[in-house]
Structures are given as structure tokens and as C-alpha cells.
PDB file of C-alpha atoms in Angstrom:
ATOM      1  CA  MET A  11       0.000   0.000   0.000  1.00 39.00           C
ATOM      2  CA  SER A  12       1.308   3.436  -0.863  1.00 42.00           C
ATOM      3  CA  HIS A  13       1.368   6.128   1.762  1.00 46.00           C
ATOM      4  CA  PRO A  14       1.171   9.411  -0.114  1.00 46.00           C
ATOM      5  CA  GLU A  15      -0.048  11.103   3.123  1.00 46.00           C
ATOM      6  CA  GLU A  16       3.499  12.316   3.625  1.00 51.00           C
ATOM      7  CA  GLU A  17       2.931  14.738   0.764  1.00 75.00           C
ATOM      8  CA  SER A  18       0.970  17.948   1.008  1.00 86.00           C
ATOM      9  CA  PRO A  19       0.447  20.966  -1.266  1.00 90.00           C
ATOM     10  CA  SER A  20       3.290  23.479  -1.289  1.00 91.00           C
ATOM     11  CA  ASN A  21       2.761  26.923   0.246  1.00 92.00           C
ATOM     12  CA  GLY A  22       2.798  28.440  -3.245  1.00 93.00           C
ATOM     13  CA  LEU A  23       0.094  26.066  -4.427  1.00 95.00           C
ATOM     14  CA  LEU A  24      -2.042  26.831  -1.357  1.00 96.00           C
ATOM     15  CA  LEU A  25      -1.804  30.548  -2.195  1.00 96.00           C
ATOM     16  CA  LEU A  26      -2.695  29.822  -5.813  1.00 97.00           C
ATOM     17  CA  VAL A  27      -5.768  27.858  -4.689  1.00 97.00           C
ATOM     18  CA  LEU A  28      -6.825  30.770  -2.475  1.00 97.00           C
ATOM     19  CA  ALA A  29      -6.458  33.118  -5.471  1.00 97.00           C
ATOM     20  CA  GLY A  30      -8.567  30.712  -7.556  1.00 97.00           C
ATOM     21  CA  LEU A  31     -11.249  30.591  -4.853  1.00 97.00           C
ATOM     22  CA  MET A  32     -11.362  34.392  -4.694  1.00 97.00           C
ATOM     23  CA  MET A  33     -11.636  34.576  -8.480  1.00 97.00           C
ATOM     24  CA  LEU A  34     -14.546  32.130  -8.406  1.00 96.00           C
ATOM     25  CA  LEU A  35     -16.170  34.233  -5.674  1.00 96.00           C
ATOM     26  CA  VAL A  36     -15.952  37.282  -7.964  1.00 95.00           C
ATOM     27  CA  VAL A  37     -17.412  35.219 -10.841  1.00 93.00           C
ATOM     28  CA  ALA A  38     -20.283  34.014  -8.615  1.00 91.00           C
ATOM     29  CA  PHE A  39     -20.970  37.568  -7.399  1.00 90.00           C
ATOM     30  CA  SER A  40     -20.920  39.003 -10.932  1.00 89.00           C
ATOM     31  CA  LEU A  41     -23.570  36.477 -12.015  1.00 83.00           C
ATOM     32  CA  ILE A  42     -26.254  38.656 -10.432  1.00 81.00           C
ATOM     33  CA  TRP A  43     -25.768  41.191 -13.247  1.00 79.00           C
ATOM     34  CA  VAL A  44     -26.080  38.596 -15.991  1.00 75.00           C
ATOM     35  CA  PRO A  45     -29.574  38.327 -17.541  1.00 71.00           C
ATOM     36  CA  HIS A  46     -31.411  35.640 -15.604  1.00 68.00           C
ATOM     37  CA  GLY A  47     -33.031  32.485 -16.776  1.00 71.00           C
ATOM     38  CA  TRP A  48     -33.558  28.927 -15.649  1.00 73.00           C
ATOM     39  CA  TRP A  49     -29.813  28.434 -15.987  1.00 79.00           C
ATOM     40  CA  SER A  50     -28.732  31.114 -13.505  1.00 80.00           C
ATOM     41  CA  PRO A  51     -29.182  28.828 -10.433  1.00 84.00           C
ATOM     42  CA  VAL A  52     -27.361  26.105 -12.378  1.00 87.00           C
ATOM     43  CA  LEU A  53     -24.462  28.481 -13.111  1.00 89.00           C
ATOM     44  CA  ALA A  54     -24.300  29.668  -9.499  1.00 90.00           C
ATOM     45  CA  MET A  55     -24.220  26.093  -8.200  1.00 91.00           C
ATOM     46  CA  THR A  56     -21.609  25.083 -10.794  1.00 94.00           C
ATOM     47  CA  VAL A  57     -19.299  27.841  -9.565  1.00 95.00           C
ATOM     48  CA  ALA A  58     -19.967  26.675  -5.976  1.00 95.00           C
ATOM     49  CA  ALA A  59     -19.114  23.090  -6.985  1.00 95.00           C
ATOM     50  CA  ALA A  60     -15.838  24.300  -8.548  1.00 97.00           C
ATOM     51  CA  LYS A  61     -14.963  26.080  -5.294  1.00 97.00           C
ATOM     52  CA  ALA A  62     -15.861  22.970  -3.283  1.00 96.00           C
ATOM     53  CA  LEU A  63     -13.673  20.803  -5.504  1.00 95.00           C
ATOM     54  CA  LEU A  64     -10.666  23.097  -4.991  1.00 97.00           C
ATOM     55  CA  ILE A  65     -11.175  22.985  -1.216  1.00 97.00           C
ATOM     56  CA  ILE A  66     -11.569  19.178  -1.130  1.00 95.00           C
ATOM     57  CA  VAL A  67      -8.681  18.432  -3.480  1.00 94.00           C
ATOM     58  CA  TYR A  68      -6.077  20.868  -2.107  1.00 94.00           C
ATOM     59  CA  PHE A  69      -7.073  22.248   1.316  1.00 95.00           C
ATOM     60  CA  MET A  70      -8.494  18.886   2.458  1.00 94.00           C
ATOM     61  CA  ARG A  71      -5.659  17.101   0.632  1.00 91.00           C
ATOM     62  CA  ALA A  72      -7.781  14.523  -1.201  1.00 90.00           C
ATOM     63  CA  ARG A  73      -5.246  14.631  -4.039  1.00 89.00           C
ATOM     64  CA  TYR A  74      -2.496  13.516  -1.682  1.00 88.00           C
ATOM     65  CA  HIS A  75      -4.269  10.420  -0.402  1.00 85.00           C
ATOM     66  CA  ASP A  76      -4.713   7.151  -2.244  1.00 81.00           C
ATOM     67  CA  ARG A  77      -7.842   6.496  -4.263  1.00 81.00           C
ATOM     68  CA  SER A  78      -9.622   4.422  -1.658  1.00 80.00           C
ATOM     69  CA  SER A  79      -9.970   7.654   0.338  1.00 83.00           C
ATOM     70  CA  TRP A  80     -12.354   8.921  -2.331  1.00 87.00           C
ATOM     71  CA  LEU A  81     -14.786   6.163  -1.290  1.00 88.00           C
ATOM     72  CA  PHE A  82     -15.086   7.861   2.094  1.00 85.00           C
ATOM     73  CA  ILE A  83     -15.080  11.353   0.591  1.00 86.00           C
ATOM     74  CA  PHE A  84     -17.864  10.645  -1.902  1.00 87.00           C
ATOM     75  CA  GLY A  85     -19.756   8.178   0.325  1.00 88.00           C
ATOM     76  CA  GLY A  86     -21.891  10.937   1.846  1.00 88.00           C
ATOM     77  CA  LEU A  87     -22.488  12.563  -1.539  1.00 89.00           C
ATOM     78  CA  PHE A  88     -23.594   9.210  -2.974  1.00 92.00           C
ATOM     79  CA  TRP A  89     -26.274   8.755  -0.296  1.00 92.00           C
ATOM     80  CA  LEU A  90     -27.262  12.388  -0.673  1.00 92.00           C
ATOM     81  CA  GLY A  91     -27.728  11.695  -4.389  1.00 94.00           C
ATOM     82  CA  ILE A  92     -30.084   8.823  -3.553  1.00 95.00           C
ATOM     83  CA  LEU A  93     -32.022  11.089  -1.150  1.00 94.00           C
ATOM     84  CA  PHE A  94     -32.457  13.775  -3.833  1.00 93.00           C
ATOM     85  CA  THR A  95     -33.242  11.307  -6.643  1.00 94.00           C
ATOM     86  CA  LEU A  96     -35.946   9.419  -4.764  1.00 94.00           C
ATOM     87  CA  THR A  97     -37.505  12.587  -3.351  1.00 93.00           C
ATOM     88  CA  PHE A  98     -37.711  14.231  -6.775  1.00 90.00           C
ATOM     89  CA  ALA A  99     -38.905  10.996  -8.378  1.00 92.00           C
ATOM     90  CA  ASP A 100     -41.937  11.545  -6.145  1.00 89.00           C
ATOM     91  CA  TYR A 101     -42.381  15.348  -6.360  1.00 87.00           C
ATOM     92  CA  LEU A 102     -41.748  15.693 -10.101  1.00 83.00           C
ATOM     93  CA  THR A 103     -44.182  12.931 -11.059  1.00 86.00           C
ATOM     94  CA  ARG A 104     -47.170  14.095  -8.993  1.00 81.00           C
TER      95      ARG A 104
ATOM     96  CA  MET B  14       4.901  25.224  24.032  1.00 67.00           C
ATOM     97  CA  GLY B  15       3.523  21.785  23.198  1.00 68.00           C
ATOM     98  CA  HIS B  16       4.413  19.991  20.008  1.00 68.00           C
ATOM     99  CA  LEU B  17       3.335  17.178  17.715  1.00 72.00           C
ATOM    100  CA  SER B  18       4.253  13.684  18.782  1.00 71.00           C
ATOM    101  CA  GLN B  19       6.867  11.906  16.694  1.00 69.00           C
ATOM    102  CA  GLN B  20       5.886   8.583  18.208  1.00 73.00           C
ATOM    103  CA  VAL B  21       3.220   6.357  16.710  1.00 73.00           C
ATOM    104  CA  HIS B  22       0.305   5.359  18.930  1.00 76.00           C
ATOM    105  CA  GLU B  23       0.530   1.663  19.814  1.00 75.00           C
ATOM    106  CA  ALA B  24      -2.627   0.860  17.813  1.00 75.00           C
ATOM    107  CA  TYR B  25      -0.908   1.665  14.497  1.00 76.00           C
ATOM    108  CA  HIS B  26       1.918   0.162  12.427  1.00 77.00           C
ATOM    109  CA  ASP B  27       3.554   3.456  11.514  1.00 79.00           C
ATOM    110  CA  ALA B  28       2.911   7.210  11.332  1.00 76.00           C
ATOM    111  CA  PRO B  29       1.280   7.181   7.839  1.00 77.00           C
ATOM    112  CA  HIS B  30      -1.039   4.360   8.993  1.00 82.00           C
ATOM    113  CA  GLU B  31      -2.092   6.424  11.995  1.00 81.00           C
ATOM    114  CA  LYS B  32      -2.642   9.545   9.932  1.00 80.00           C
ATOM    115  CA  ARG B  33      -4.543   7.707   7.217  1.00 83.00           C
ATOM    116  CA  THR B  34      -6.858   6.107   9.787  1.00 86.00           C
ATOM    117  CA  GLY B  35      -7.615   9.513  11.290  1.00 87.00           C
ATOM    118  CA  TYR B  36      -8.199  10.994   7.828  1.00 89.00           C
ATOM    119  CA  LEU B  37     -10.639   8.266   6.766  1.00 91.00           C
ATOM    120  CA  GLY B  38     -12.401   8.226  10.138  1.00 91.00           C
ATOM    121  CA  MET B  39     -12.915  11.983  10.010  1.00 93.00           C
ATOM    122  CA  TRP B  40     -14.313  11.717   6.466  1.00 92.00           C
ATOM    123  CA  ALA B  41     -16.724   8.998   7.635  1.00 92.00           C
ATOM    124  CA  PHE B  42     -17.990  11.464  10.253  1.00 94.00           C
ATOM    125  CA  LEU B  43     -18.130  14.289   7.691  1.00 94.00           C
ATOM    126  CA  SER B  44     -20.199  12.026   5.392  1.00 93.00           C
ATOM    127  CA  SER B  45     -22.837  11.843   8.122  1.00 93.00           C
ATOM    128  CA  GLU B  46     -22.637  15.638   8.367  1.00 94.00           C
ATOM    129  CA  ILE B  47     -23.188  15.887   4.596  1.00 94.00           C
ATOM    130  CA  LEU B  48     -26.449  13.964   5.044  1.00 93.00           C
ATOM    131  CA  PHE B  49     -27.391  16.102   8.067  1.00 94.00           C
ATOM    132  CA  PHE B  50     -27.036  19.338   6.072  1.00 95.00           C
ATOM    133  CA  GLY B  51     -28.304  17.537   2.951  1.00 94.00           C
ATOM    134  CA  ALA B  52     -31.780  17.224   4.470  1.00 95.00           C
ATOM    135  CA  PHE B  53     -31.942  21.027   4.716  1.00 95.00           C
ATOM    136  CA  PHE B  54     -30.654  21.465   1.161  1.00 95.00           C
ATOM    137  CA  LEU B  55     -33.300  19.018  -0.023  1.00 95.00           C
ATOM    138  CA  ALA B  56     -36.053  20.860   1.888  1.00 95.00           C
ATOM    139  CA  TYR B  57     -34.845  24.145   0.366  1.00 94.00           C
ATOM    140  CA  THR B  58     -34.895  22.721  -3.190  1.00 92.00           C
ATOM    141  CA  VAL B  59     -38.354  21.160  -2.874  1.00 93.00           C
ATOM    142  CA  ILE B  60     -39.985  24.153  -1.152  1.00 93.00           C
ATOM    143  CA  ARG B  61     -38.334  26.588  -3.569  1.00 90.00           C
ATOM    144  CA  SER B  62     -39.803  24.708  -6.534  1.00 88.00           C
ATOM    145  CA  TYR B  63     -43.288  25.446  -5.127  1.00 89.00           C
ATOM    146  CA  HIS B  64     -42.630  29.024  -3.971  1.00 90.00           C
ATOM    147  CA  LEU B  65     -40.359  30.470  -6.647  1.00 86.00           C
ATOM    148  CA  GLU B  66     -41.648  34.067  -6.602  1.00 86.00           C
ATOM    149  CA  GLY B  67     -41.696  34.374  -2.820  1.00 88.00           C
ATOM    150  CA  PHE B  68     -38.173  32.942  -2.529  1.00 88.00           C
ATOM    151  CA  ARG B  69     -36.846  35.420  -5.099  1.00 87.00           C
ATOM    152  CA  GLU B  70     -38.511  38.270  -3.262  1.00 87.00           C
ATOM    153  CA  ALA B  71     -37.223  37.210   0.164  1.00 89.00           C
ATOM    154  CA  ALA B  72     -33.698  36.460  -1.130  1.00 89.00           C
ATOM    155  CA  SER B  73     -33.410  39.973  -2.554  1.00 87.00           C
ATOM    156  CA  GLU B  74     -33.938  41.299   1.009  1.00 88.00           C
ATOM    157  CA  LEU B  75     -30.624  39.741   2.103  1.00 91.00           C
ATOM    158  CA  SER B  76     -27.465  41.861   1.986  1.00 91.00           C
ATOM    159  CA  LEU B  77     -25.211  40.755  -0.877  1.00 92.00           C
ATOM    160  CA  PHE B  78     -22.374  42.753   0.657  1.00 94.00           C
ATOM    161  CA  TRP B  79     -22.388  40.926   4.003  1.00 95.00           C
ATOM    162  CA  GLY B  80     -22.958  37.536   2.369  1.00 95.00           C
ATOM    163  CA  THR B  81     -20.035  38.002  -0.029  1.00 95.00           C
ATOM    164  CA  LEU B  82     -17.752  39.433   2.662  1.00 96.00           C
ATOM    165  CA  ASN B  83     -18.524  36.472   4.919  1.00 96.00           C
ATOM    166  CA  THR B  84     -17.720  34.046   2.082  1.00 97.00           C
ATOM    167  CA  ALA B  85     -14.349  35.736   1.548  1.00 97.00           C
ATOM    168  CA  VAL B  86     -13.674  35.645   5.305  1.00 97.00           C
ATOM    169  CA  LEU B  87     -14.310  31.891   5.464  1.00 97.00           C
ATOM    170  CA  LEU B  88     -12.249  31.149   2.335  1.00 97.00           C
ATOM    171  CA  VAL B  89      -9.257  33.028   3.780  1.00 98.00           C
ATOM    172  CA  SER B  90      -9.699  31.224   7.113  1.00 97.00           C
ATOM    173  CA  SER B  91      -9.671  27.890   5.271  1.00 97.00           C
ATOM    174  CA  TYR B  92      -6.399  28.872   3.587  1.00 97.00           C
ATOM    175  CA  LEU B  93      -4.920  29.803   6.986  1.00 97.00           C
ATOM    176  CA  ILE B  94      -5.946  26.421   8.401  1.00 97.00           C
ATOM    177  CA  ALA B  95      -4.321  24.592   5.452  1.00 96.00           C
ATOM    178  CA  PHE B  96      -1.161  26.721   5.777  1.00 96.00           C
ATOM    179  CA  GLY B  97      -1.089  26.229   9.555  1.00 95.00           C
ATOM    180  CA  GLU B  98      -1.581  22.470   9.281  1.00 94.00           C
ATOM    181  CA  LYS B  99       1.437  22.275   6.989  1.00 93.00           C
ATOM    182  CA  ALA B 100       3.507  24.432   9.351  1.00 93.00           C
ATOM    183  CA  LEU B 101       2.528  22.382  12.429  1.00 91.00           C
ATOM    184  CA  GLU B 102       3.438  19.155  10.633  1.00 88.00           C
ATOM    185  CA  ALA B 103       6.828  20.661   9.801  1.00 88.00           C
ATOM    186  CA  ARG B 104       7.209  21.436  13.563  1.00 86.00           C
ATOM    187  CA  LYS B 105       7.122  25.165  12.791  1.00 90.00           C
ATOM    188  CA  MET B 106       4.928  25.662  15.820  1.00 88.00           C
ATOM    189  CA  LYS B 107       4.967  29.466  15.961  1.00 91.00           C
ATOM    190  CA  ALA B 108       3.871  29.940  12.333  1.00 93.00           C
ATOM    191  CA  GLY B 109       1.282  27.179  12.627  1.00 93.00           C
ATOM    192  CA  LEU B 110      -0.251  28.516  15.822  1.00 93.00           C
ATOM    193  CA  TRP B 111      -0.365  32.101  14.522  1.00 95.00           C
ATOM    194  CA  SER B 112      -2.047  30.870  11.367  1.00 97.00           C
ATOM    195  CA  TRP B 113      -4.648  28.820  13.253  1.00 96.00           C
ATOM    196  CA  GLY B 114      -5.203  31.635  15.748  1.00 97.00           C
ATOM    197  CA  CYS B 115      -5.921  34.051  12.881  1.00 97.00           C
ATOM    198  CA  ALA B 116      -8.284  31.494  11.302  1.00 97.00           C
ATOM    199  CA  ALA B 117     -10.214  31.147  14.585  1.00 97.00           C
ATOM    200  CA  PHE B 118     -10.376  34.964  14.804  1.00 97.00           C
ATOM    201  CA  LEU B 119     -11.801  35.113  11.248  1.00 98.00           C
ATOM    202  CA  GLY B 120     -14.380  32.563  12.387  1.00 98.00           C
ATOM    203  CA  VAL B 121     -15.393  34.988  15.151  1.00 98.00           C
ATOM    204  CA  VAL B 122     -15.587  37.798  12.557  1.00 98.00           C
ATOM    205  CA  PHE B 123     -17.906  35.613  10.449  1.00 98.00           C
ATOM    206  CA  LEU B 124     -20.183  34.977  13.435  1.00 98.00           C
ATOM    207  CA  ALA B 125     -20.207  38.689  14.336  1.00 97.00           C
ATOM    208  CA  ILE B 126     -21.329  39.581  10.792  1.00 97.00           C
ATOM    209  CA  LYS B 127     -23.945  36.819  10.896  1.00 96.00           C
ATOM    210  CA  LEU B 128     -25.282  38.119  14.226  1.00 96.00           C
ATOM    211  CA  TYR B 129     -25.486  41.611  12.730  1.00 96.00           C
ATOM    212  CA  GLU B 130     -27.524  40.194   9.834  1.00 95.00           C
ATOM    213  CA  TYR B 131     -29.837  38.458  12.330  1.00 95.00           C
ATOM    214  CA  TRP B 132     -30.188  41.732  14.252  1.00 94.00           C
ATOM    215  CA  GLU B 133     -31.121  43.503  10.998  1.00 91.00           C
ATOM    216  CA  LYS B 134     -33.801  40.852  10.355  1.00 89.00           C
ATOM    217  CA  ALA B 135     -35.162  41.314  13.885  1.00 89.00           C
ATOM    218  CA  HIS B 136     -35.158  45.092  13.366  1.00 90.00           C
ATOM    219  CA  LYS B 137     -37.191  44.696  10.152  1.00 86.00           C
ATOM    220  CA  HIS B 138     -39.574  42.251  11.900  1.00 87.00           C
ATOM    221  CA  HIS B 139     -38.659  39.415   9.541  1.00 84.00           C
ATOM    222  CA  ILE B 140     -38.317  36.638  12.121  1.00 84.00           C
ATOM    223  CA  PRO B 141     -40.491  33.733  10.901  1.00 87.00           C
ATOM    224  CA  GLY B 142     -43.089  32.399  13.308  1.00 82.00           C
ATOM    225  CA  LEU B 143     -42.340  34.999  15.998  1.00 83.00           C
ATOM    226  CA  ASP B 144     -42.329  38.485  14.582  1.00 79.00           C
ATOM    227  CA  PHE B 145     -43.036  38.461  10.862  1.00 76.00           C
ATOM    228  CA  LYS B 146     -44.255  41.597   9.073  1.00 80.00           C
ATOM    229  CA  ALA B 147     -46.271  40.002   6.271  1.00 78.00           C
ATOM    230  CA  GLU B 148     -47.155  43.359   4.619  1.00 81.00           C
ATOM    231  CA  ASP B 149     -43.506  43.823   3.551  1.00 78.00           C
ATOM    232  CA  PHE B 150     -43.894  41.022   0.999  1.00 79.00           C
ATOM    233  CA  GLU B 151     -46.092  40.325  -2.011  1.00 83.00           C
ATOM    234  CA  HIS B 152     -45.897  36.609  -1.218  1.00 85.00           C
ATOM    235  CA  PRO B 153     -45.767  36.598   2.587  1.00 86.00           C
ATOM    236  CA  HIS B 154     -46.298  32.866   3.098  1.00 89.00           C
ATOM    237  CA  SER B 155     -43.498  31.933   0.676  1.00 90.00           C
ATOM    238  CA  ALA B 156     -41.214  34.665   2.042  1.00 89.00           C
ATOM    239  CA  GLU B 157     -41.754  33.395   5.591  1.00 91.00           C
ATOM    240  CA  LEU B 158     -40.835  29.875   4.468  1.00 93.00           C
ATOM    241  CA  PHE B 159     -37.629  31.276   2.946  1.00 94.00           C
ATOM    242  CA  GLN B 160     -36.804  33.096   6.196  1.00 93.00           C
ATOM    243  CA  PHE B 161     -37.433  29.913   8.139  1.00 94.00           C
ATOM    244  CA  LEU B 162     -34.974  28.021   5.917  1.00 95.00           C
ATOM    245  CA  TYR B 163     -32.522  30.945   6.049  1.00 96.00           C
ATOM    246  CA  PHE B 164     -32.432  30.944   9.857  1.00 96.00           C
ATOM    247  CA  SER B 165     -32.347  27.123  10.115  1.00 96.00           C
ATOM    248  CA  MET B 166     -29.540  26.627   7.615  1.00 96.00           C
ATOM    249  CA  THR B 167     -27.360  29.571   8.602  1.00 97.00           C
ATOM    250  CA  GLY B 168     -28.047  28.886  12.308  1.00 97.00           C
ATOM    251  CA  LEU B 169     -26.960  25.263  11.995  1.00 97.00           C
ATOM    252  CA  HIS B 170     -23.896  26.364  10.036  1.00 97.00           C
ATOM    253  CA  ALA B 171     -23.083  29.032  12.637  1.00 97.00           C
ATOM    254  CA  PHE B 172     -23.317  26.404  15.396  1.00 97.00           C
ATOM    255  CA  HIS B 173     -20.844  24.202  13.496  1.00 98.00           C
ATOM    256  CA  LEU B 174     -18.538  27.169  13.051  1.00 98.00           C
ATOM    257  CA  PHE B 175     -18.776  27.913  16.781  1.00 98.00           C
ATOM    258  CA  VAL B 176     -17.689  24.319  17.485  1.00 97.00           C
ATOM    259  CA  GLY B 177     -14.839  24.796  14.975  1.00 97.00           C
ATOM    260  CA  ILE B 178     -13.699  28.013  16.691  1.00 98.00           C
ATOM    261  CA  CYS B 179     -13.692  26.238  20.081  1.00 97.00           C
ATOM    262  CA  TRP B 180     -11.816  23.267  18.587  1.00 96.00           C
ATOM    263  CA  ILE B 181      -9.146  25.272  16.755  1.00 96.00           C
ATOM    264  CA  GLY B 182      -8.915  27.926  19.483  1.00 95.00           C
ATOM    265  CA  GLY B 183      -8.688  25.180  22.114  1.00 93.00           C
ATOM    266  CA  MET B 184      -5.859  23.457  20.275  1.00 92.00           C
ATOM    267  CA  VAL B 185      -3.932  26.740  19.927  1.00 93.00           C
ATOM    268  CA  TRP B 186      -4.395  27.364  23.656  1.00 91.00           C
ATOM    269  CA  TRP B 187      -3.345  23.788  24.471  1.00 88.00           C
ATOM    270  CA  PHE B 188      -0.191  24.000  22.347  1.00 86.00           C
ATOM    271  CA  ARG B 189       0.785  27.344  23.835  1.00 85.00           C
ATOM    272  CA  SER B 190       0.070  26.542  27.456  1.00 85.00           C
ATOM    273  CA  ARG B 191       1.340  22.946  27.793  1.00 74.00           C
ATOM    274  CA  LYS B 192       5.111  23.201  27.732  1.00 70.00           C
ATOM    275  CA  GLY B 193       6.780  20.034  26.540  1.00 65.00           C
ATOM    276  CA  ARG B 194       3.495  18.129  26.122  1.00 72.00           C
ATOM    277  CA  VAL B 195       2.842  16.266  22.877  1.00 76.00           C
ATOM    278  CA  ILE B 196      -0.230  15.733  20.736  1.00 77.00           C
ATOM    279  CA  GLN B 197      -0.829  13.130  18.038  1.00 79.00           C
ATOM    280  CA  PRO B 198      -0.607  14.600  14.482  1.00 83.00           C
ATOM    281  CA  THR B 199      -3.974  12.975  13.719  1.00 87.00           C
ATOM    282  CA  TYR B 200      -5.703  15.527  15.968  1.00 89.00           C
ATOM    283  CA  VAL B 201      -4.354  18.331  13.786  1.00 91.00           C
ATOM    284  CA  THR B 202      -5.569  16.576  10.607  1.00 92.00           C
ATOM    285  CA  CYS B 203      -9.080  16.035  12.035  1.00 94.00           C
ATOM    286  CA  ALA B 204      -9.440  19.616  13.281  1.00 96.00           C
ATOM    287  CA  ALA B 205      -8.337  20.984   9.890  1.00 96.00           C
ATOM    288  CA  LEU B 206     -10.756  18.714   7.994  1.00 96.00           C
ATOM    289  CA  TYR B 207     -13.637  19.824  10.215  1.00 97.00           C
ATOM    290  CA  TRP B 208     -12.909  23.506   9.586  1.00 97.00           C
ATOM    291  CA  HIS B 209     -12.706  22.997   5.817  1.00 97.00           C
ATOM    292  CA  PHE B 210     -16.019  21.129   5.907  1.00 97.00           C
ATOM    293  CA  VAL B 211     -17.740  24.066   7.618  1.00 97.00           C
ATOM    294  CA  ASP B 212     -16.311  26.262   4.851  1.00 97.00           C
ATOM    295  CA  LEU B 213     -17.634  23.815   2.212  1.00 96.00           C
ATOM    296  CA  VAL B 214     -21.177  24.034   3.587  1.00 97.00           C
ATOM    297  CA  TRP B 215     -21.089  27.833   3.378  1.00 97.00           C
ATOM    298  CA  VAL B 216     -19.787  27.666  -0.207  1.00 97.00           C
ATOM    299  CA  PHE B 217     -23.178  26.145  -1.137  1.00 96.00           C
ATOM    300  CA  LEU B 218     -25.310  28.217   1.256  1.00 96.00           C
ATOM    301  CA  TYR B 219     -24.002  31.477  -0.226  1.00 95.00           C
ATOM    302  CA  PRO B 220     -25.421  31.030  -3.778  1.00 93.00           C
ATOM    303  CA  LEU B 221     -28.622  29.344  -2.560  1.00 92.00           C
ATOM    304  CA  LEU B 222     -29.547  32.077  -0.103  1.00 93.00           C
ATOM    305  CA  TYR B 223     -27.875  35.221  -1.441  1.00 92.00           C
ATOM    306  CA  LEU B 224     -27.228  34.887  -5.171  1.00 88.00           C
ATOM    307  CA  ILE B 225     -30.251  33.115  -6.670  1.00 83.00           C
ATOM    308  CA  ARG B 226     -32.596  36.052  -6.402  1.00 75.00           C
ATOM    309  CA  ALA B 227     -34.073  36.604  -9.852  1.00 61.00           C
TER     310      ALA B 227
END
């Protein structure tokens, strides 16, 4: 078994990730001036997902752990997906 | 000043084994937290689909300035936690503790801004179920539902942040006050993961409550 836990993002990379997060925050904020449609919540949530991915991969170091860790990381999201799917299977077909 | 233990706890083969176990265990706990918050996100999505106009109206009452500032505050605090974790692991205790102390302080700043927002809501009589001025809204029932979700979700998040501040602040205090005492590196990993998770939740609350308003 490999133990890549010894590795962690460099200080420069951490700063770069922070800059990326701030840029995405500006993008999310500027969306309120874009003409709205059904896609504006989708866009806002996509930007949020991009921010979340940066935090999970670099700040929470998912990239520096072996792949079996992703089972634990996405375990909760998988069950959440089931919760949403079954709930909307009911509400959207009424 | 205390420091991180260089010895492996007897339950583990080696240091990476110990750290990996802590990492996975903390993620297992955070998965349960994802489902805990997920129920609120689900409620928001379902109720919003039935009360679109009222939600838009109520969301536009929230301050974009404070919401955005608070997001920036949490993102910077998350960076400081990541930087501090790295410094503590490298036994650079002073830099690590300063970084974590500043992150905990930013957490307090976040809560102060959130309390101010709550005070503003109370001042406008927009507290659902207790003191709600229905005439301020075209769709009062829907707007009250939005406010209920707003207070539930941000309140639950604020409680988690409060726990995070106590956890991080407590560890800083412990390191500074216990001369020569050691702590397992796993504790640092778990505390950092918890803080980042609280930040993650806010990353999704911000667009749902503040940005989707038209």
C-alpha cells in the first residue's frame, strides 16, 4: 500500500488555490448582473461546486491520499444523491 | 509550548497508517454531516420549486455585501488552516499557531457579521413564526418559508462554526500553554478537515440564499 499522506500541497500552491477561490467568488458575485433564466441557479451552483472541488482536493488534501480515500469522501455525496433522486422521483411525477 | 508527537500510537503500524486512519475516520464522520445538512438542502430545493416568486422576493432582502464578505472571510480562514496544518506538521509551531489563531479569529468575525444580519432581520420584523411583518412582501407565506430556511440553515452552520472556533482555538491554547506536552498529528488533521467542511457548507449556502434572487 502506498502512503502518499506524507505529501501535502506546497505553500505556493495553497496561495494559488486561495487566489482561484477568490476569483470564483468574484465570478459568482458578478452572475447577479447577468440576464437571468432557468440556468442562472445552475451556473451559481456550478461555480460553488468548482470552489468545493478546490477545497476538497487541495485544502483537504484529497489529491495527496490514495484512491480508496475517495470512497469515504464521496460516500456521503452518494447517499445524498439517492435522497435527492428518490424525493424528486416523487415530487416531479405528482 | 507543546508539540506534535513523533511517536506512533501503539494501535498503528507506523505514522502514515495512523494519519490515514484519522483521515478516513474523520471523512466517515463528515459524510454523516453531509447527510445532516443535505436534508436542509433538499427541503430548500423542494420548497423553492413550489414558492419560486416568494423565494426570489425574500432572497433579494438579504445583503449581498455581508454575504459576499462572509464568504471571503471563510475562504481566507480555510487557507490559513491549510497553511497552519502544513507548518505544524513541519514542527514550525509558531507559524502554525499564529495561522490557526488568525483562522479562529476570522471565524469569530464571520459569526459577528452573521449576528449583525440576524439583528437587521429582527429590526425589520422578519423573524419567521415569531415576529413576521407580512405586509412587507407580495408573497408573505413563501417569504416566511424562505426566512425559516434561512435561519435554520445559517443557524446550523453558525453552530458548526462555533464548534470549529472552540476546537481550533482550544488546540492553539493547548499547544501554547502545555510546555513540553505532545499531541498526536492525527488531531491536527481532524481539526483541519472539520474547519474545511464548515467552509464547504457555506460555499453552497451562499449562492442558494444570497445569489439566486431573480
